Short mmCIF file of C-alpha atoms in Angstrom, two decimals:
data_model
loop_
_atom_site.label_atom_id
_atom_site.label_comp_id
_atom_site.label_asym_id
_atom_site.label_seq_id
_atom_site.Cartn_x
_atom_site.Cartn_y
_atom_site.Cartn_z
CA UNK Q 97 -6.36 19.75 -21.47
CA UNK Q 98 -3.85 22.21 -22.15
CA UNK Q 99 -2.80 24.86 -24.91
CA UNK Q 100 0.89 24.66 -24.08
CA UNK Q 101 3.69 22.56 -22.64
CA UNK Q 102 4.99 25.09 -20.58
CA UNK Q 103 5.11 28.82 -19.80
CA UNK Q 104 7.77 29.61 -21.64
CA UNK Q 105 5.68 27.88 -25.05
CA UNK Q 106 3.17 30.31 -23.64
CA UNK Q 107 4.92 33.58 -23.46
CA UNK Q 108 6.90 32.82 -26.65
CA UNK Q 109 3.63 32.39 -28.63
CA UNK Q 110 2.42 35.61 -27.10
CA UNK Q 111 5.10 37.58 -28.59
CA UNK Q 112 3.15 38.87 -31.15
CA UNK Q 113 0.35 40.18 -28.98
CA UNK Q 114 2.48 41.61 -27.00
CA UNK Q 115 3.92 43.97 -30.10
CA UNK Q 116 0.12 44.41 -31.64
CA UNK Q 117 -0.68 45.92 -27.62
CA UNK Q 118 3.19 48.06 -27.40
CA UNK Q 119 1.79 49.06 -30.97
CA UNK Q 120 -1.06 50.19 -30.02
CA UNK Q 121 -0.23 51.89 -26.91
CA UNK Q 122 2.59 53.75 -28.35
CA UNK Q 123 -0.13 55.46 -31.39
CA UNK Q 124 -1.88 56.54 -27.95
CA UNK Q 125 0.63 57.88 -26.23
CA UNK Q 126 1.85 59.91 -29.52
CA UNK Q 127 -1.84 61.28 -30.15
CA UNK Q 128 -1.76 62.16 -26.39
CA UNK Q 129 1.77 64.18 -26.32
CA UNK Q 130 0.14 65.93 -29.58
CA UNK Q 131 -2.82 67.41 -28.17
CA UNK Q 132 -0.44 68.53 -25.17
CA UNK Q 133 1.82 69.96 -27.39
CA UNK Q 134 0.17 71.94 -29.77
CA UNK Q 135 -3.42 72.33 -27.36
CA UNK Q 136 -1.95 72.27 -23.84
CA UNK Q 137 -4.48 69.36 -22.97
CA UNK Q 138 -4.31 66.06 -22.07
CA UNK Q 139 -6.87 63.95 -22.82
CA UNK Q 140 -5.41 60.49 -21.23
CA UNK Q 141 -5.09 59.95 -17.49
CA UNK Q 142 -3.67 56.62 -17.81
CA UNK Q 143 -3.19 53.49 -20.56
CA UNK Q 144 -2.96 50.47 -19.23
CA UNK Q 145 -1.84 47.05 -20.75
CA UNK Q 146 -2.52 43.36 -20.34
CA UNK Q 147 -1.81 39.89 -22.28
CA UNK Q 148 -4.26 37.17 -21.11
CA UNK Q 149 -3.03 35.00 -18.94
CA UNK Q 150 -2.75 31.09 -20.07
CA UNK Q 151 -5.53 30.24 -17.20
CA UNK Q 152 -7.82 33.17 -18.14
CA UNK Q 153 -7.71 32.06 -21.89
CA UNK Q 154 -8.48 28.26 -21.09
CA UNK Q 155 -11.25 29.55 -18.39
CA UNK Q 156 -12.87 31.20 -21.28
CA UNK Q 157 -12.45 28.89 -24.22
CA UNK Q 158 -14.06 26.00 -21.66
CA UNK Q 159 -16.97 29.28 -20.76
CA UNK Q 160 -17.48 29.24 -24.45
CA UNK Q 161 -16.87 25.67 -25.09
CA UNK Q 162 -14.51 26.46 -27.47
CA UNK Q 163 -11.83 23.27 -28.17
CA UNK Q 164 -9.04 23.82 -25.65
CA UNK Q 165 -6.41 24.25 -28.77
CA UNK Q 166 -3.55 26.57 -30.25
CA UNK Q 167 -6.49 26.46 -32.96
CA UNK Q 168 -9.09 27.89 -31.34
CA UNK Q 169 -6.94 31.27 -30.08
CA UNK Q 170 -8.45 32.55 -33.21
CA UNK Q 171 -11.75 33.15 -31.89
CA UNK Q 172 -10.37 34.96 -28.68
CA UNK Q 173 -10.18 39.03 -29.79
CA UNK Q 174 -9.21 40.16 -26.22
CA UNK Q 175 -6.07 38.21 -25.57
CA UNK Q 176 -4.22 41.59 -25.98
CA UNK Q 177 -6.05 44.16 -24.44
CA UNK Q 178 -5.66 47.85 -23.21
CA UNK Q 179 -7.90 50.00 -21.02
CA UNK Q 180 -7.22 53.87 -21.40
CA UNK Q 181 -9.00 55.96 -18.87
CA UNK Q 182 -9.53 59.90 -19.99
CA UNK Q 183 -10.73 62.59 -17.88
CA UNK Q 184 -13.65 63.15 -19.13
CA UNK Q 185 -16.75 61.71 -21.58
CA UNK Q 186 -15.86 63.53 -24.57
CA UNK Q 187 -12.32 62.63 -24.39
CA UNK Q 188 -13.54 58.93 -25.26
CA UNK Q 189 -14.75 59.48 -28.97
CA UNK Q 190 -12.04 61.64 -29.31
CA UNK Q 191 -9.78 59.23 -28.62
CA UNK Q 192 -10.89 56.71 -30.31
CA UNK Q 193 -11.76 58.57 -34.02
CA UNK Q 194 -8.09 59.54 -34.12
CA UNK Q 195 -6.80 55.93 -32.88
CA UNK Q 196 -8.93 54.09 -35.76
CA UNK Q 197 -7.95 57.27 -38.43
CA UNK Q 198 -4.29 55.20 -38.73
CA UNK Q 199 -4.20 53.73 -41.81
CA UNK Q 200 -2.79 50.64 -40.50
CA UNK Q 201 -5.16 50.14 -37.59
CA UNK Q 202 -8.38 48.20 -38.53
CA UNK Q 203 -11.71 48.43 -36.45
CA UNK Q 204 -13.52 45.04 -36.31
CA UNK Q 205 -15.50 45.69 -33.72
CA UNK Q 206 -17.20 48.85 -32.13
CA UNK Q 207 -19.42 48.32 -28.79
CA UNK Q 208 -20.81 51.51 -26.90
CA UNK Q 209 -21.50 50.60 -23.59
CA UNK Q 210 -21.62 54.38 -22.71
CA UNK Q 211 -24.83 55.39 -24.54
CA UNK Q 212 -25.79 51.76 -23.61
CA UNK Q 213 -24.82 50.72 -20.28
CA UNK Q 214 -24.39 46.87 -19.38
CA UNK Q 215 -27.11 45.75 -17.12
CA UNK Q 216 -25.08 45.78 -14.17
CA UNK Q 217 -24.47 49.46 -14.80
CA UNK Q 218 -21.06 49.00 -16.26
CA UNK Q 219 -20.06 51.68 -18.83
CA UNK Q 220 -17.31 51.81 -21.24
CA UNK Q 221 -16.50 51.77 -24.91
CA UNK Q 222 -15.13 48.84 -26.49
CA UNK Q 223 -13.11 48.41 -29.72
CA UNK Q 224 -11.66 45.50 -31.07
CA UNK Q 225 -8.87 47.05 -33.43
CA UNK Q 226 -6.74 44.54 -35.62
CA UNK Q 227 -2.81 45.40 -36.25
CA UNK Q 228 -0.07 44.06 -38.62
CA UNK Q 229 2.89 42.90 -36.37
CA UNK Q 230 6.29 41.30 -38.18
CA UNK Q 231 8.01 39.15 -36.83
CA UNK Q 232 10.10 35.81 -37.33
CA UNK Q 233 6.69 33.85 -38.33
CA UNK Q 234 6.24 36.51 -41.37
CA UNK Q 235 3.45 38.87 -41.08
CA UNK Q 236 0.59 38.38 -38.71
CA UNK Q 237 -2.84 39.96 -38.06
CA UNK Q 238 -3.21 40.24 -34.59
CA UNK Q 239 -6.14 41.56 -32.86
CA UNK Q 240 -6.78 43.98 -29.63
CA UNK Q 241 -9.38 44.52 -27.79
CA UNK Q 242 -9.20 48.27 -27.06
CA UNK Q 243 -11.20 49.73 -23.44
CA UNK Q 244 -12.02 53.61 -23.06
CA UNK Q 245 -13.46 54.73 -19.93
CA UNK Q 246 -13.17 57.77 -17.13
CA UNK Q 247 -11.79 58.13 -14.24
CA UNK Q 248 -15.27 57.96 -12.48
CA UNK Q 249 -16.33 54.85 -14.82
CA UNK Q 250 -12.91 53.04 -14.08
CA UNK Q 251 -13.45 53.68 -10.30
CA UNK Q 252 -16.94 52.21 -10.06
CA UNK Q 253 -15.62 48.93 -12.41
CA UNK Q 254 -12.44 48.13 -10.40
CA UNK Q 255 -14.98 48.83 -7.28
CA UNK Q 256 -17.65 46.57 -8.73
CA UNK Q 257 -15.54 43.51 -10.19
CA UNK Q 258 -14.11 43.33 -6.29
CA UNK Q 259 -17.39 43.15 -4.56
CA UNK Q 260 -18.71 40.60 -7.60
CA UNK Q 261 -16.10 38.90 -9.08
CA UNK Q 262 -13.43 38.88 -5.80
CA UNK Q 263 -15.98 37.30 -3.89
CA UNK Q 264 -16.89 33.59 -3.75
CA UNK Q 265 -19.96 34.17 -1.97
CA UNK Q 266 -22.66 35.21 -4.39
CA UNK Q 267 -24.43 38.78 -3.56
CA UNK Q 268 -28.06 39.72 -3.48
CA UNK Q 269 -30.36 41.52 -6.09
CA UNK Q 270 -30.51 44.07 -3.21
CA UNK Q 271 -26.43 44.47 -3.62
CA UNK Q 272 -26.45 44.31 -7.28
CA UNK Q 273 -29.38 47.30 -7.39
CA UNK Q 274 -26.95 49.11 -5.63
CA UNK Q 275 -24.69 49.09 -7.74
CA UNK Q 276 -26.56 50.06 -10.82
CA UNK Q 277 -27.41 53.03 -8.68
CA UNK Q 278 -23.82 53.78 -8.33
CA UNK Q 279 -23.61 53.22 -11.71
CA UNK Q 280 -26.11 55.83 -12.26
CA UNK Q 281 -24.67 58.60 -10.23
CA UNK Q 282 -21.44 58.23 -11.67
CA UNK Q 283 -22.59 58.79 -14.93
CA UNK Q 284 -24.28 62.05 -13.77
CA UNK Q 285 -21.31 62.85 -12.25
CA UNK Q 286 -19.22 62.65 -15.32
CA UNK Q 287 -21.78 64.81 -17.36
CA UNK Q 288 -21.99 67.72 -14.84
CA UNK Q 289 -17.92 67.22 -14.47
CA UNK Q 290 -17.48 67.94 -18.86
CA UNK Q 291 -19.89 70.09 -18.66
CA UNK Q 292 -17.67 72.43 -15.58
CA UNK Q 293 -14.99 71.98 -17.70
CA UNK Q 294 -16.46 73.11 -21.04
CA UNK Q 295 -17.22 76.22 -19.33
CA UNK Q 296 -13.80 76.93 -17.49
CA UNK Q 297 -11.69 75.91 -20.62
CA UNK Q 298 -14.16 76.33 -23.82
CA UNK Q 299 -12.14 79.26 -25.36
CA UNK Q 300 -8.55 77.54 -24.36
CA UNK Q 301 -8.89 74.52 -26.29
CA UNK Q 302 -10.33 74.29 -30.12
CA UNK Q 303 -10.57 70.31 -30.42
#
């Protein structure tokens, strides 16, 4: 069964997502040209952006045997999403206290999967944010699903989902160890790397 006729009844109903994520990604940017501005740092290597594609939304409403309907979008929090990747650790909560601060930014969701890895070793911290977008079908709640990670963290995911989730042929417990290991040093790295720079730069910047 299908959601929509065609693509174009897709990407015309995603219209509003895509605002709610341009929304969102523009509050970022702002926040990030501040803290250059006024404390010569930059906290945000990169923000990416993404609206779920129609066979990624149908995979997962038939994962989560949810009724393949318009209806059921509802339950889906992660059809807009964005993934910003800071330099280091403490950049994250940063981040992500002066993101939810806007008045007209509501956090539904909060999940720290820094403090408290994934099993697999992933590490990352989730928000699900919900934004008011206008548009020709009046006002609408939309809500994005918001990803903060480092450099190192982002490496060892985009590594990680290739070797997994790339690959049709399953891998071993032997593999998967591995990669929690990874995992593992990566995290150390990215506590000895804040705490270099909190030593070089702890008198430049006041944040």
């Amino acid at each position: 069964m299908k959601i929509f006729q065609d693509y174009k009844s897709y990407y015309d109903y995603m219209q509003p997502y895509r605002s709610a994520a341009n929304l969102i990604q523009t509050k970022l940017e702002v926040i990030d040209d501040e803290l250059k501005c006024f404390h010569g740092y930059s906290p945000i290597h990169q923000i990416q952006s993404r609206i779920k594609s129609l066979e990624s939304i149908e995979e997962k409403m038939n994962r989560k045997h949810y009724p393949v309907t318009i209806e059921s979008l509802k339950y889906l929090h992660d059809i807009a999403g964005l993934r910003v990747i800071c330099h280091y650790i403490n950049d994250i909560q940063y981040i992500s206290q002066l993101l939810i601060m806007h008045e007209d930014i509501h956090l539904l969701k909060k999940v720290n999967y820094i403090d408290y890895p994934k099993e697999s070793g992933y590490q990352s911290l989730h928000l699900v944010v919900e934004v008011r977008v206008y548009c020709q079908k009046g006002l609408l709640k939309i809500p994005v699903e918001i990803q903060l990670r480092t450099i190192a963290m982002d490496c060892w995911a985009s590594l990680e989902h290739d070797i997994l989730y790339k690959n049709k042929e399953p891998v071993s417990k032997d593999i998967q160890d591995e990669l929690k290991e990874c995992a593992k040093r990566i995290a150390l790295t990215d506590l000895q790397m804040q705490k270099i720079y909190q030593k070089v730069y702890q008198k430049k910047h006041t944040f």
